[in-house]
PDB file of C-alpha atoms in Angstrom:
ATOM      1  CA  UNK G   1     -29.424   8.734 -33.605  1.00 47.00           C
ATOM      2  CA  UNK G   2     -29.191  12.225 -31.772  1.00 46.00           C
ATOM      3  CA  UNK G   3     -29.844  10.220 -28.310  1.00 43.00           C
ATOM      4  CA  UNK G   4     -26.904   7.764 -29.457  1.00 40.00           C
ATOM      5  CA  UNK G   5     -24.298  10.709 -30.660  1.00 39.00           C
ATOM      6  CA  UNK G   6     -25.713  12.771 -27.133  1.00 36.00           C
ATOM      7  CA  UNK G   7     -24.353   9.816 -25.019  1.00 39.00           C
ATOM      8  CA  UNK G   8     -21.255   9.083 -26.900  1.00 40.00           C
ATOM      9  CA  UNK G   9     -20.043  12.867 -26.053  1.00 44.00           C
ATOM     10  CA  UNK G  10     -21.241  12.544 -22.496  1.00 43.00           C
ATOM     11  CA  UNK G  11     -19.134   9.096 -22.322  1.00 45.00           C
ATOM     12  CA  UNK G  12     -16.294  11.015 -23.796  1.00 43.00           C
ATOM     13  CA  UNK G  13     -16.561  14.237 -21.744  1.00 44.00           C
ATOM     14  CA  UNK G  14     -16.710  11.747 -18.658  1.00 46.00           C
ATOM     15  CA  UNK G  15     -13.227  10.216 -19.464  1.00 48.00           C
ATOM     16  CA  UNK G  16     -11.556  13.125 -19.917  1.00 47.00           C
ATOM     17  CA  UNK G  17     -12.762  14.444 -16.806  1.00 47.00           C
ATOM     18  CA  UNK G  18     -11.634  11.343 -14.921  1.00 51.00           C
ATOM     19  CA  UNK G  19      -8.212  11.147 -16.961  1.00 53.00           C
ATOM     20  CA  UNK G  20      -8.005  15.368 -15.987  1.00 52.00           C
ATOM     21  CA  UNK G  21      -8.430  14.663 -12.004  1.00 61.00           C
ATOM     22  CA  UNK G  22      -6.123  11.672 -11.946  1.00 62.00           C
ATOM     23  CA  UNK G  23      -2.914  12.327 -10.028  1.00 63.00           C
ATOM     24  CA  UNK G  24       0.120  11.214 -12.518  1.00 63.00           C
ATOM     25  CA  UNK G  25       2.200  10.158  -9.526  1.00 68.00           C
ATOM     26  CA  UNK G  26       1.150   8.436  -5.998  1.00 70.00           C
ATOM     27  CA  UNK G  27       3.907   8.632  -3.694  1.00 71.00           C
ATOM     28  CA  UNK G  28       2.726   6.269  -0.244  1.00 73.00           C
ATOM     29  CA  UNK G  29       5.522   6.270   2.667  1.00 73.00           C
ATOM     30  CA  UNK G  30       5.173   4.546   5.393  1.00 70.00           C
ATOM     31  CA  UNK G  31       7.813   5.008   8.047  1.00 72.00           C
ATOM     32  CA  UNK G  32       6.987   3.016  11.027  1.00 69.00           C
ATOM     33  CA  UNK G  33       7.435   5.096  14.362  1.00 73.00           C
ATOM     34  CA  UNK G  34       7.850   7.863  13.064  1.00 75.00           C
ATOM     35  CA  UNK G  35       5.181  10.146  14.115  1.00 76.00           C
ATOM     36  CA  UNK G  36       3.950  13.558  12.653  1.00 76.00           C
ATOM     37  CA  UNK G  37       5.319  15.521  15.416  1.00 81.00           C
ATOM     38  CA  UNK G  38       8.377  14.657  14.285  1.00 83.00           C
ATOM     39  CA  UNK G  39       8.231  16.424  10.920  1.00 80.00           C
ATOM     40  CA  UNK G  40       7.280  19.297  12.440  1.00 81.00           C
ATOM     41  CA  UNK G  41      10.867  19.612  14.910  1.00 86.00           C
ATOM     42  CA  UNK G  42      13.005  18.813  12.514  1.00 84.00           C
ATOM     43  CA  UNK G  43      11.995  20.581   9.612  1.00 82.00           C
ATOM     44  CA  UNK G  44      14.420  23.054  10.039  1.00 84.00           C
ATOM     45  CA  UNK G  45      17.153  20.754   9.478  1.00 84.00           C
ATOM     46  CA  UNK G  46      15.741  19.761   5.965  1.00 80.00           C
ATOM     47  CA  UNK G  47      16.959  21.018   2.685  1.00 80.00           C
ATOM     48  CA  UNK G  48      14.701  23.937   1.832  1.00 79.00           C
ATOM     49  CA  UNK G  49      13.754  23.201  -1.745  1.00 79.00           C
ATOM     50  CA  UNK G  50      13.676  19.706  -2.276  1.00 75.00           C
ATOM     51  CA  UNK G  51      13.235  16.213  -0.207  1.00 76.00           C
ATOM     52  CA  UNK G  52      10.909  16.105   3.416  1.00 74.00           C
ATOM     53  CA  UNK G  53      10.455  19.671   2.911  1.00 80.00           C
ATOM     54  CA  UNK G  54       9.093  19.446  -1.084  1.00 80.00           C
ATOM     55  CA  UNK G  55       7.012  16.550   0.340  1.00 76.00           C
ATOM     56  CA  UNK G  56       5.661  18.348   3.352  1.00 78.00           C
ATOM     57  CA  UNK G  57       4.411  21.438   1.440  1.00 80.00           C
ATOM     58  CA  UNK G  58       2.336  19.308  -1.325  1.00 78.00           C
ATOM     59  CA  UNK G  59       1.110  16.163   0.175  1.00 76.00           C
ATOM     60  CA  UNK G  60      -1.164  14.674   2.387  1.00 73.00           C
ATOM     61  CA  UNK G  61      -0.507  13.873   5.406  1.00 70.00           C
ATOM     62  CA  UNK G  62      -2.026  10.917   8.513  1.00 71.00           C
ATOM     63  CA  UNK G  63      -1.303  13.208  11.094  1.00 71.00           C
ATOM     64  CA  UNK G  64      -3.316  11.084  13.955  1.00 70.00           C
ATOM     65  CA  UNK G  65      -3.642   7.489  13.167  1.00 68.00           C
ATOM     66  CA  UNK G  66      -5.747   6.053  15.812  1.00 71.00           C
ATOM     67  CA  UNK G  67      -6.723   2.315  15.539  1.00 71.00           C
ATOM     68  CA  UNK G  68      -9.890   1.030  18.014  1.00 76.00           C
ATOM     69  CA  UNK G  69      -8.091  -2.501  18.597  1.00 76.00           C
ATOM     70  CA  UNK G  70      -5.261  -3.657  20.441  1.00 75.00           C
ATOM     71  CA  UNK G  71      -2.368  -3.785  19.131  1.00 76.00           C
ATOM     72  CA  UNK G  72      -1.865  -7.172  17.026  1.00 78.00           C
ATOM     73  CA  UNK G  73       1.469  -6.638  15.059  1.00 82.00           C
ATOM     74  CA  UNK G  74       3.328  -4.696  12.693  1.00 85.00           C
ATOM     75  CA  UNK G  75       1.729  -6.052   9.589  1.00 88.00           C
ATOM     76  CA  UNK G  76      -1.487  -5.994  10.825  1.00 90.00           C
ATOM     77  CA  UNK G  77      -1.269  -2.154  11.064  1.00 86.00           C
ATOM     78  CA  UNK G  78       0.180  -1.379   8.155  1.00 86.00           C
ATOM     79  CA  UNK G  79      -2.670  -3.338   6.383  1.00 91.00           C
ATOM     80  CA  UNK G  80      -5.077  -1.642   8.438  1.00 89.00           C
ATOM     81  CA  UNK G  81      -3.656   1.764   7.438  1.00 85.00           C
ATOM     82  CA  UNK G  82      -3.598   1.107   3.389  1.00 87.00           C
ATOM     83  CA  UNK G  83      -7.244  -0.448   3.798  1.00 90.00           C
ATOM     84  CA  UNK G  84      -8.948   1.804   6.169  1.00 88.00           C
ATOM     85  CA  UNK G  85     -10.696  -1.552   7.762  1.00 90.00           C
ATOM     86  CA  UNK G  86     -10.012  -3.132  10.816  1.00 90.00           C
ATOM     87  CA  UNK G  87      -8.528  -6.813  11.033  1.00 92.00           C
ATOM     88  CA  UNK G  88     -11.615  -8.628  11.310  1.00 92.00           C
ATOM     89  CA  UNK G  89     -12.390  -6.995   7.852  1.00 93.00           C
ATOM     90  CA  UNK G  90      -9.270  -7.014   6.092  1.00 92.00           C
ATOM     91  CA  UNK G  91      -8.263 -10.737   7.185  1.00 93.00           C
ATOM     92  CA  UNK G  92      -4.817  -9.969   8.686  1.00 93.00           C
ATOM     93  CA  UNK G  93      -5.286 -10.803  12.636  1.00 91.00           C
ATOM     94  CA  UNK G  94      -1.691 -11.129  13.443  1.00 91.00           C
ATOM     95  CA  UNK G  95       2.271 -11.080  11.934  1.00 91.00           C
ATOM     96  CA  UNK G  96       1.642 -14.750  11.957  1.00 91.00           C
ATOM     97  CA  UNK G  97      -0.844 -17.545  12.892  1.00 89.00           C
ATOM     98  CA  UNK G  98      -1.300 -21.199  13.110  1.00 92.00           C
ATOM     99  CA  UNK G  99      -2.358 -23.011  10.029  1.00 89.00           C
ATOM    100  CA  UNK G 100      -5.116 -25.462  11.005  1.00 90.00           C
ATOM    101  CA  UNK G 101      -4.612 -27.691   8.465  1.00 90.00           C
ATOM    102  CA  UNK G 102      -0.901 -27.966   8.585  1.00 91.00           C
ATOM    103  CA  UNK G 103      -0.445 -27.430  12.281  1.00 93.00           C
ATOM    104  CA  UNK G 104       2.383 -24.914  11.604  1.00 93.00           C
ATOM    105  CA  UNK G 105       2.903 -21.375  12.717  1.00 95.00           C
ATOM    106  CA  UNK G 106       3.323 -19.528   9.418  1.00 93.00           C
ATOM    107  CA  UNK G 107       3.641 -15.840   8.251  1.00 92.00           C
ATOM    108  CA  UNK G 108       0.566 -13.859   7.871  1.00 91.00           C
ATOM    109  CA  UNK G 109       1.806 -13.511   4.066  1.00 92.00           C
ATOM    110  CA  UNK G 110       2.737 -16.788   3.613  1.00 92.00           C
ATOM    111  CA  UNK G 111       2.176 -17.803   0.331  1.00 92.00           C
ATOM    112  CA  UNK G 112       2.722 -21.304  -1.305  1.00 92.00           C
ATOM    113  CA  UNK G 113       1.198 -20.624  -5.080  1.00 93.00           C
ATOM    114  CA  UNK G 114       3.356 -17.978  -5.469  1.00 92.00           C
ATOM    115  CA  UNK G 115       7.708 -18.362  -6.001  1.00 92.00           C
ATOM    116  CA  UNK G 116       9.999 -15.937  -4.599  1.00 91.00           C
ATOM    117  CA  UNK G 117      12.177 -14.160  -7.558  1.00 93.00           C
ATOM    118  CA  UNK G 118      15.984 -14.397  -6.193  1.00 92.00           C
ATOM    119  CA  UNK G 119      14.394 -15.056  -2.838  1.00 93.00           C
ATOM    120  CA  UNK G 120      13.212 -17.893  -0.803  1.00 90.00           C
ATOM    121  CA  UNK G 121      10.294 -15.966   0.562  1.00 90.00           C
ATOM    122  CA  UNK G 122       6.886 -17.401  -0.808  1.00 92.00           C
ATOM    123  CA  UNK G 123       4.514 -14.432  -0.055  1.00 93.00           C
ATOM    124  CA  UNK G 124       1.841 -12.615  -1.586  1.00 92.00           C
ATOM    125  CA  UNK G 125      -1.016 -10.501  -0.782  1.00 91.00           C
ATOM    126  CA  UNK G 126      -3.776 -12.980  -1.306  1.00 92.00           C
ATOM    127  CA  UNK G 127      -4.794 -12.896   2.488  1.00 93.00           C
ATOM    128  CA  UNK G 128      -6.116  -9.509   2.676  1.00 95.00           C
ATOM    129  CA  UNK G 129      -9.446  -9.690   2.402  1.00 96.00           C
ATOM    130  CA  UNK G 130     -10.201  -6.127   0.651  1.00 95.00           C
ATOM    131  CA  UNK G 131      -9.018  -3.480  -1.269  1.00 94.00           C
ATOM    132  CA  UNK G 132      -6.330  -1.768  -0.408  1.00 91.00           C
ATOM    133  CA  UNK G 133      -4.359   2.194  -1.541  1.00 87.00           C
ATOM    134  CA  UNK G 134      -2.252   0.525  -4.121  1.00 88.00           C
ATOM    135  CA  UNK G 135      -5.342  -1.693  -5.756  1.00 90.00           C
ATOM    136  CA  UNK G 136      -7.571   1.017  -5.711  1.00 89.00           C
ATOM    137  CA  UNK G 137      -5.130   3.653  -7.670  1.00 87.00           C
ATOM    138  CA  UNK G 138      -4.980   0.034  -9.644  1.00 87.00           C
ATOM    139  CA  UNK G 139      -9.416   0.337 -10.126  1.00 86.00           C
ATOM    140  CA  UNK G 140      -9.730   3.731 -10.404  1.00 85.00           C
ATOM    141  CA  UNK G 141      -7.315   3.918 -13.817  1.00 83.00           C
ATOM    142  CA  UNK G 142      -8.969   1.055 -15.301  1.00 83.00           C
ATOM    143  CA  UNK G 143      -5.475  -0.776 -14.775  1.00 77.00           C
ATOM    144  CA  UNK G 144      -3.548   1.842 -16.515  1.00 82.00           C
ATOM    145  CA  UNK G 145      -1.733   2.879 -13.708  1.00 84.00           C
ATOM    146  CA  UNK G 146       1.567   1.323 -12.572  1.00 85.00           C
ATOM    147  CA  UNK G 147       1.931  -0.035  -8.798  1.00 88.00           C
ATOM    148  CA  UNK G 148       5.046  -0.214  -7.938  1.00 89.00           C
ATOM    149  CA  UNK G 149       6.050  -0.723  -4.047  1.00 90.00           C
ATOM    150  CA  UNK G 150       9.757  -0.530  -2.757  1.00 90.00           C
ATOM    151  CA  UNK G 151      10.748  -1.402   0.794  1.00 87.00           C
ATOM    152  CA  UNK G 152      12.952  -3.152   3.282  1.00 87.00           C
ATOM    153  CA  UNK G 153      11.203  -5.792   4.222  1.00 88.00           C
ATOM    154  CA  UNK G 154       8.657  -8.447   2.097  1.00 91.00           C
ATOM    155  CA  UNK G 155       6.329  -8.177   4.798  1.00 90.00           C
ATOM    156  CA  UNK G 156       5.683  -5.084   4.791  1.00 88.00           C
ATOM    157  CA  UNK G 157       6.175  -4.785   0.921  1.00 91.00           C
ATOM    158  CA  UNK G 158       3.396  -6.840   0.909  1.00 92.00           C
ATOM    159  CA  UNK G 159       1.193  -4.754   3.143  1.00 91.00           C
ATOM    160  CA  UNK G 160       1.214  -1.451   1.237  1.00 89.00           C
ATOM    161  CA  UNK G 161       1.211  -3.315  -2.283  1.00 91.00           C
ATOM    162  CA  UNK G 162      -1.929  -5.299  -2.208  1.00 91.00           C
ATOM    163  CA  UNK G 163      -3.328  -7.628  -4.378  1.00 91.00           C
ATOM    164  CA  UNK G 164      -2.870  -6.049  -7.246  1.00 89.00           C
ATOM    165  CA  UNK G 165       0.929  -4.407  -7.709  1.00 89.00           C
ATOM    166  CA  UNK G 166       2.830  -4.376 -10.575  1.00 90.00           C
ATOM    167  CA  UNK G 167       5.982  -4.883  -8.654  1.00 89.00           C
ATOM    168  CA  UNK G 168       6.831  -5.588  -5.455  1.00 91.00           C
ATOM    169  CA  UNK G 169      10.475  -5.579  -4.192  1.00 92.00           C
ATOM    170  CA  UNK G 170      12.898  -5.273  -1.093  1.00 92.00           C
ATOM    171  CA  UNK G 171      15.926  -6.055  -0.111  1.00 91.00           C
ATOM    172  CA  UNK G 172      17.094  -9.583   0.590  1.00 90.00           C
ATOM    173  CA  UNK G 173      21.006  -9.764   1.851  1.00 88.00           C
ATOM    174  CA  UNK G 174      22.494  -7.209  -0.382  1.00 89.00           C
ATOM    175  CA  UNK G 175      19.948  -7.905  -3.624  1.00 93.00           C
ATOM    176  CA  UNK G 176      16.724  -6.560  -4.332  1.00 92.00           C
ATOM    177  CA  UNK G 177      14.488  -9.500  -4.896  1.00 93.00           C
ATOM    178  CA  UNK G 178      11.070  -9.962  -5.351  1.00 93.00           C
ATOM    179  CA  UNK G 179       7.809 -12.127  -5.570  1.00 89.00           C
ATOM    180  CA  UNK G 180       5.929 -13.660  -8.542  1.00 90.00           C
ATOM    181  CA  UNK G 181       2.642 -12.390  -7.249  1.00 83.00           C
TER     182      UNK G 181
END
């Protein structure tokens, strides 16, 4: 009985550790082309308490992102970036491909099984292959956390959300729209 009432405080002790260390907010911007460097020069132009400058002075920042493969596409670096893997590990080899059994160049998000919400797009993130930033906040909070990615673009949505988002949305026309993924 001691042994059993020992572990049950160690269990406890253990979760609220991990529910201590876990950030309450993960903010994850991608801007594409826009490279450290250019934080740096313009900082003096930012408001001083708030926005780029806030951000700058408590985040993290990739200030050298260096990929050992050619360049394949957009998408394929962005999912290389929120994975940490390299195509031939994370499954996205190109912005599109050829589907061999429909014969059809398609979207490397393409997604059939899945409906677009106020949008024609069918996407998802089924294609990539592992884990990525926004599934692994997802893991590591036992699901409690929320995943929520914003963006331009469903592509690239897609990219940074994963596999396992709560919401994924961007901008259609004039309408935020989304996917049923």
């Amino acid at each position: 009985m001691k042994k059993l009432f020992l572990a049950l405080i160690a269990i406890l002790n253990i979760n609220v550790l991990l529910a201590q260390t876990s950030p309450q907010l993960v903010v994850f911007i991608n801007i594409a082309g826009l490279r450290y460097e250019y934080l740096n020069l313009y900082k003096a132009n930012f408001d001083k308490q708030g926005g780029f400058t806030k951000l700058m002075d408590h985040s993290a920042f990739v200030k050298h992102l260096d990929y050992d493969y050619p360049y394949f596409g957009k998408y394929v670096d962005f999912v290389s970036a929120t994975t940490g893997s390299n195509p031939e590990t994370h499954g996205i080899i190109g912005n599109s491909w050829i589907n061999r059994s429909t014969s059809k160049v398609e979207a490397c998000f393409y997604d059939s099984k899945f409906k677009g919400i106020g949008t024609d797009k069918l996407v998802s993130g089924a294609k990539i292959l592992v884990p990525n930033i926004a599934d692994e906040v997802k893991l590591n909070s036992y699901g409690s956390s929320r995943v929520c990615v914003v963006g331009i673009d469903a592509e690239d949505v897609v990219a940074i959300a994963g596999q396992n988002a709560d919401i994924a949305l961007w901008i259609d026309g004039l309408k935020w729209v989304s996917s049923s993924y």
